Amino acid sequence: MIALPTAIREAILERARGGRPAEICGVLGGEYEPEGRSRVRSQYPAENVAETPRTRYEIDPEEQLAIFDRLEDRGEEIVGFYHSHPRGPPRPSATDAAQATWPDRSYLIVSLEPLGVGSWRWRTGDQERFEREELVLD
């Protein structure tokens, strides 16, 4: 389960609208629980440096490390990541699954057409897969 403040959800949606037609991306900070309820406290926008930003997202590794440092300085943990699907459902694509690398972290996906927000945890072990998680707005 992931708890997401309404204000952060709205900020990510607004950024996704402004970034259209490209995908936007960023990091979620807060309180992380691998099997329990993670709580988002902040979001850190990142530049999408993918070669094809209309259909893929990629956070520059140096920018990602700088964001992780900011999280640590604020006493937060990496809850997960977010990105948008300007056209398409708010669920992981085959490319999202192929590029997922953070076990048990949340991957929040914002869709603009149709409008929606979904969250999944990347699970590893016998079979790597995304597992839908409950998203609670607070």
Short mmCIF file of C-alpha atoms in Angstrom, two decimals:
data_model
loop_
_atom_site.label_atom_id
_atom_site.label_comp_id
_atom_site.label_asym_id
_atom_site.label_seq_id
_atom_site.Cartn_x
_atom_site.Cartn_y
_atom_site.Cartn_z
CA MET A 1 0.00 0.00 0.00
CA ILE A 2 1.16 3.53 -0.73
CA ALA A 3 -0.21 6.69 0.86
CA LEU A 4 0.01 9.70 -1.44
CA PRO A 5 -0.92 13.23 -0.38
CA THR A 6 -3.51 14.77 -2.70
CA ALA A 7 -1.31 17.85 -3.19
CA ILE A 8 1.57 15.69 -4.48
CA ARG A 9 -0.77 13.77 -6.78
CA GLU A 10 -2.05 17.05 -8.20
CA ALA A 11 1.48 18.44 -8.67
CA ILE A 12 2.51 15.31 -10.60
CA LEU A 13 -0.66 15.47 -12.74
CA GLU A 14 -0.03 19.15 -13.51
CA ARG A 15 3.55 18.42 -14.46
CA ALA A 16 2.39 15.56 -16.71
CA ARG A 17 -0.06 17.88 -18.47
CA GLY A 18 2.68 20.47 -18.97
CA GLY A 19 5.18 17.89 -20.24
CA ARG A 20 2.88 16.44 -22.86
CA PRO A 21 3.57 14.92 -25.39
CA ALA A 22 6.70 13.62 -23.60
CA GLU A 23 6.67 11.41 -20.52
CA ILE A 24 7.68 13.14 -17.28
CA CYS A 25 9.46 11.37 -14.43
CA GLY A 26 10.77 11.76 -10.92
CA VAL A 27 11.47 10.20 -7.54
CA LEU A 28 9.12 9.77 -4.56
CA GLY A 29 10.52 10.33 -1.07
CA GLY A 30 9.12 9.58 2.36
CA GLU A 31 8.73 6.54 4.58
CA TYR A 32 9.41 3.23 2.85
CA GLU A 33 8.09 -0.17 3.93
CA PRO A 34 8.92 -3.12 1.62
CA GLU A 35 5.84 -5.13 2.56
CA GLY A 36 3.70 -2.61 4.39
CA ARG A 37 2.42 0.89 3.90
CA SER A 38 4.84 3.35 2.37
CA ARG A 39 4.03 7.04 2.79
CA VAL A 40 5.03 9.65 0.23
CA ARG A 41 6.18 12.94 1.78
CA SER A 42 7.76 14.59 -1.26
CA GLN A 43 8.34 14.29 -4.98
CA TYR A 44 11.48 15.23 -6.83
CA PRO A 45 10.99 16.02 -10.53
CA ALA A 46 13.72 14.82 -12.88
CA GLU A 47 14.46 15.54 -16.50
CA ASN A 48 13.51 12.77 -18.92
CA VAL A 49 16.71 12.05 -20.88
CA ALA A 50 15.37 9.08 -22.88
CA GLU A 51 16.15 9.03 -26.60
CA THR A 52 12.42 8.73 -27.32
CA PRO A 53 10.76 10.72 -24.50
CA ARG A 54 7.30 10.42 -26.02
CA THR A 55 7.25 6.69 -25.27
CA ARG A 56 10.03 6.13 -22.70
CA TYR A 57 11.49 7.71 -19.63
CA GLU A 58 14.97 7.71 -18.17
CA ILE A 59 16.41 9.69 -15.28
CA ASP A 60 19.99 10.82 -15.78
CA PRO A 61 22.13 8.76 -13.34
CA GLU A 62 23.94 11.83 -11.97
CA GLU A 63 20.66 13.68 -11.41
CA GLN A 64 19.23 10.58 -9.72
CA LEU A 65 22.20 10.43 -7.32
CA ALA A 66 21.77 14.15 -6.53
CA ILE A 67 18.09 13.52 -5.74
CA PHE A 68 19.04 10.57 -3.50
CA ASP A 69 21.47 12.85 -1.64
CA ARG A 70 18.71 15.44 -1.12
CA LEU A 71 16.41 12.70 0.19
CA GLU A 72 19.04 11.52 2.63
CA ASP A 73 19.76 15.08 3.79
CA ARG A 74 16.04 15.48 4.56
CA GLY A 75 15.88 12.17 6.44
CA GLU A 76 13.68 10.56 3.81
CA GLU A 77 13.86 7.19 2.12
CA ILE A 78 13.35 6.28 -1.53
CA VAL A 79 9.69 5.26 -1.72
CA GLY A 80 9.80 4.81 -5.47
CA PHE A 81 9.55 6.50 -8.83
CA TYR A 82 6.89 8.08 -10.99
CA HIS A 83 6.37 8.71 -14.67
CA SER A 84 3.55 9.55 -17.03
CA HIS A 85 1.87 7.85 -19.93
CA PRO A 86 0.59 10.80 -22.01
CA ARG A 87 -1.48 8.38 -24.08
CA GLY A 88 -2.27 5.03 -22.57
CA PRO A 89 -3.41 3.37 -19.38
CA PRO A 90 -1.93 4.02 -15.92
CA ARG A 91 -0.31 0.60 -15.74
CA PRO A 92 3.21 -0.63 -16.48
CA SER A 93 4.13 -1.30 -20.08
CA ALA A 94 6.41 -4.12 -21.21
CA THR A 95 9.20 -1.53 -21.42
CA ASP A 96 8.51 -0.41 -17.84
CA ALA A 97 8.87 -4.02 -16.68
CA ALA A 98 12.05 -4.55 -18.69
CA GLN A 99 13.65 -1.46 -17.15
CA ALA A 100 12.48 -1.81 -13.53
CA THR A 101 15.43 -2.25 -11.17
CA TRP A 102 14.36 -1.30 -7.63
CA PRO A 103 12.88 -4.33 -5.84
CA ASP A 104 9.85 -3.66 -3.63
CA ARG A 105 9.75 0.04 -4.53
CA SER A 106 6.62 1.70 -5.86
CA TYR A 107 6.27 2.77 -9.47
CA LEU A 108 3.53 5.37 -9.75
CA ILE A 109 2.14 5.87 -13.25
CA VAL A 110 0.03 8.85 -14.28
CA SER A 111 -2.10 8.53 -17.39
CA LEU A 112 -3.54 11.55 -19.19
CA GLU A 113 -5.66 9.65 -21.74
CA PRO A 114 -7.55 8.15 -19.99
CA LEU A 115 -6.97 10.23 -16.86
CA GLY A 116 -5.86 8.04 -13.97
CA VAL A 117 -3.15 7.21 -11.46
CA GLY A 118 -1.99 3.72 -10.53
CA SER A 119 0.81 2.28 -8.43
CA TRP A 120 2.72 -0.98 -8.63
CA ARG A 121 5.55 -2.58 -6.67
CA TRP A 122 8.37 -4.25 -8.54
CA ARG A 123 8.75 -7.76 -7.13
CA THR A 124 11.74 -10.01 -7.66
CA GLY A 125 12.47 -13.59 -6.70
CA ASP A 126 11.19 -16.62 -8.58
CA GLN A 127 9.48 -14.33 -11.08
CA GLU A 128 10.10 -10.63 -11.67
CA ARG A 129 6.83 -8.77 -12.03
CA PHE A 130 4.83 -5.69 -11.16
CA GLU A 131 2.26 -6.21 -8.43
CA ARG A 132 -0.57 -3.69 -8.20
CA GLU A 133 -0.73 -1.94 -4.85
CA GLU A 134 -3.47 -0.03 -3.14
CA LEU A 135 -3.11 3.73 -3.57
CA VAL A 136 -4.57 5.79 -0.75
CA LEU A 137 -4.91 9.55 -1.11
CA ASP A 138 -4.45 11.50 2.11
#
